[in-house]
Tab-separated table of N, CA and C in Angstrom:
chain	number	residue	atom	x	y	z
N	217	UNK	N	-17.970	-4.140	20.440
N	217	UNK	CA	-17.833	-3.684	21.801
N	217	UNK	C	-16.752	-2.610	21.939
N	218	UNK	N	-16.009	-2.495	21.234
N	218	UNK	CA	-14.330	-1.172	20.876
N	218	UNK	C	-15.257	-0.220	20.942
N	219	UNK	N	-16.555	0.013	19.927
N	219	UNK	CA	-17.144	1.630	19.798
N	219	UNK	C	-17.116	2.227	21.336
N	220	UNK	N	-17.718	1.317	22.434
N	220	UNK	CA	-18.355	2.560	24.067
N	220	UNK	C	-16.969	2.441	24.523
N	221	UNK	N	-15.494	1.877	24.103
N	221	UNK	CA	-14.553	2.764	25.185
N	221	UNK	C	-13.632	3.552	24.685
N	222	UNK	N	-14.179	4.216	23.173
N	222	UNK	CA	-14.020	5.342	22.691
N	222	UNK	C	-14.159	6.830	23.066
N	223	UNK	N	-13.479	7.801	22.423
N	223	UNK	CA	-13.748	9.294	23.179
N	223	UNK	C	-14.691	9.755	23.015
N	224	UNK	N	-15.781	10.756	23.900
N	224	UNK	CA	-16.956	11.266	23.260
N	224	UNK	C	-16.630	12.069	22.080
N	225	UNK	N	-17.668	12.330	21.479
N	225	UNK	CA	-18.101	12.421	20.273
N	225	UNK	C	-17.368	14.067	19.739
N	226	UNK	N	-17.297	15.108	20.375
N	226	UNK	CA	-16.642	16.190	19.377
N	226	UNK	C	-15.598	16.122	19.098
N	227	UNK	N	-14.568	15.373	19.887
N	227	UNK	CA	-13.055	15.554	19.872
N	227	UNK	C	-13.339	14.342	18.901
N	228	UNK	N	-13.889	13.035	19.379
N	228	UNK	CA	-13.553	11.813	17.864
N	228	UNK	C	-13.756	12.513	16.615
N	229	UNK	N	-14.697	13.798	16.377
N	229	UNK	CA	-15.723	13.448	14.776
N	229	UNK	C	-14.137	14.429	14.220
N	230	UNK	N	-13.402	15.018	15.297
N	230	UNK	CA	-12.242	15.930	14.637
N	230	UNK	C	-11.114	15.173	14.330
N	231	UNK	N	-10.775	13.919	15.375
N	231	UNK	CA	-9.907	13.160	15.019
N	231	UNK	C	-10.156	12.196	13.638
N	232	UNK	N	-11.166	11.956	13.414
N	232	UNK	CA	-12.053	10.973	12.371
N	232	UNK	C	-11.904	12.077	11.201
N	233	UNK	N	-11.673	13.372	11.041
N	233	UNK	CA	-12.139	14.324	10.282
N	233	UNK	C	-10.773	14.309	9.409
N	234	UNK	N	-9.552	14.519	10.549
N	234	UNK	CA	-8.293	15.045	9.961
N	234	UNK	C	-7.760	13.591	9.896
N	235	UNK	N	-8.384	12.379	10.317
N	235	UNK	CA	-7.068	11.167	9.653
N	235	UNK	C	-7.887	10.889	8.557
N	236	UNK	N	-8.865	11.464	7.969
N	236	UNK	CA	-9.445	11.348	6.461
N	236	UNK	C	-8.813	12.411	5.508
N	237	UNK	N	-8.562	13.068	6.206
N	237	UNK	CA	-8.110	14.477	5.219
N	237	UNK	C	-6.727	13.932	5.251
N	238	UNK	N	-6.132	13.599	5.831
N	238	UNK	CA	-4.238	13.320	5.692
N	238	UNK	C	-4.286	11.939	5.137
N	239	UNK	N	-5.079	10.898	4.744
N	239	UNK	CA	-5.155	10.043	4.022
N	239	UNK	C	-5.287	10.474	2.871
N	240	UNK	N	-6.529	10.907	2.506
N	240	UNK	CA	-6.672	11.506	1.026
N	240	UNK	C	-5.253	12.470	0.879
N	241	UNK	N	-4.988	13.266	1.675
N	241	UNK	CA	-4.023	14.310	1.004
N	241	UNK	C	-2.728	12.900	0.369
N	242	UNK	N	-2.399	11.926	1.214
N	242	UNK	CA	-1.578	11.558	0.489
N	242	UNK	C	-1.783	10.179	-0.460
N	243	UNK	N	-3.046	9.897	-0.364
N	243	UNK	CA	-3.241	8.611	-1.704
N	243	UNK	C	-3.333	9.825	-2.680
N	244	UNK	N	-3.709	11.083	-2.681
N	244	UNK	CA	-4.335	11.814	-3.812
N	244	UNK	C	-3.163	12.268	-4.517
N	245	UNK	N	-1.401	12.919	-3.592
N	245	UNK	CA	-0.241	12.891	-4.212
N	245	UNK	C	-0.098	12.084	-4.858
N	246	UNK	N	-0.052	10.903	-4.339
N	246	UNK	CA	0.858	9.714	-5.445
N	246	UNK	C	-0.208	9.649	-6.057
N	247	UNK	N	-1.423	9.397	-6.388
N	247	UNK	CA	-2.297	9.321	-7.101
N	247	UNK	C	-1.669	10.298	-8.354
N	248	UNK	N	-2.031	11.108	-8.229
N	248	UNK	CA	-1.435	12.239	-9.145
N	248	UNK	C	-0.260	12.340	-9.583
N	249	UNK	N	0.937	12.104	-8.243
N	249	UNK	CA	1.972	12.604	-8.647
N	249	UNK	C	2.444	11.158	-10.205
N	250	UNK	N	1.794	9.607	-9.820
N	250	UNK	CA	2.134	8.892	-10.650
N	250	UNK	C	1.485	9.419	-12.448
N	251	UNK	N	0.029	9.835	-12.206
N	251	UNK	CA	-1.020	10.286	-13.513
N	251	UNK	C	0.215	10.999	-13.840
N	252	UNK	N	0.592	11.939	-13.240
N	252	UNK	CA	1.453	13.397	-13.618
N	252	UNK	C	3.019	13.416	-14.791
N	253	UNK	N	3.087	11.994	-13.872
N	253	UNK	CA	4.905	11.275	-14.933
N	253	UNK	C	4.396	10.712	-16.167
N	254	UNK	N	3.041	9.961	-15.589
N	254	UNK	CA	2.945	8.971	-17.311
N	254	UNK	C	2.100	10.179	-18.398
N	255	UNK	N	1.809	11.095	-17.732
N	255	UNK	CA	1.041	12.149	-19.186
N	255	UNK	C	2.027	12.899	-19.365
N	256	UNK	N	3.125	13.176	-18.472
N	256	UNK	CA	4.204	13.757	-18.812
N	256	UNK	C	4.873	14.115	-20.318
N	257	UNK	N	5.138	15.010	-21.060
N	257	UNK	CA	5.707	15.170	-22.378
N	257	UNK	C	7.125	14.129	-21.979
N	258	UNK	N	7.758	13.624	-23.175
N	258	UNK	CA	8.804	12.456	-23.076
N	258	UNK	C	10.332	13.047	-22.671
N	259	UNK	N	10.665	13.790	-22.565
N	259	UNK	CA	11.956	14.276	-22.328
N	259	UNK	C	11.668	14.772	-20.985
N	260	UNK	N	10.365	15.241	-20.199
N	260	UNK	CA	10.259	15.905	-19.355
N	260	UNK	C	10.561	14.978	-17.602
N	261	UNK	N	10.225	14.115	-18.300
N	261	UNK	CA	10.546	12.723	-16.955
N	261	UNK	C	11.415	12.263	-16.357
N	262	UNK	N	12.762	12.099	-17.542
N	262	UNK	CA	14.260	12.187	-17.242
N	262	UNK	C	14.627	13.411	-16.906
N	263	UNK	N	14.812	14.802	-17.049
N	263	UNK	CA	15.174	15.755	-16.916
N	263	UNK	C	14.845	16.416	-15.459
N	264	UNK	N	13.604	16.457	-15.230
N	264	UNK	CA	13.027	16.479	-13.772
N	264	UNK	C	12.136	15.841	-12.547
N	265	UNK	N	12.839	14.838	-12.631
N	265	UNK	CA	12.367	13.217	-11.998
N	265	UNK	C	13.038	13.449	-10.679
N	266	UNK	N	13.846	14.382	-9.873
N	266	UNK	CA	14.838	14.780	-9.248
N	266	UNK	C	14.494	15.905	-8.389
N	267	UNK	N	14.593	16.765	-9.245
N	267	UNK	CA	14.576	18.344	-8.847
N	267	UNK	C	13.029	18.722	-7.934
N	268	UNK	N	13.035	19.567	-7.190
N	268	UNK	CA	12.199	19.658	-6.257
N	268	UNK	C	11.905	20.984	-6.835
């Protein structure tokens, strides 16, 4: 019964659009940014684990 006191439909499919895209953007960082440390060469992890 939540779906009919929802917003019509162009403004939801944009709101529905961009809280998918800002989800993925950030499971897909840490996703990566974790892949990124453990394939990391071995000295490279301590050295710039920090630095931006």
């Amino acid at each position: 019964m939540d779906e009919y006191g929802r917003e019509p439909c162009p403004h939801r499919i944009y709101a529905d659009a961009g809280s998918a895209f800002a989800m993925g953007l950030i499971g897909g960082s840490i996703f990566h940014g974790i892949k990124g440390f453990r394939i990391a060469p071995k000295g490279f992890n301590q050295s710039h684990k920090f630095k931006i």
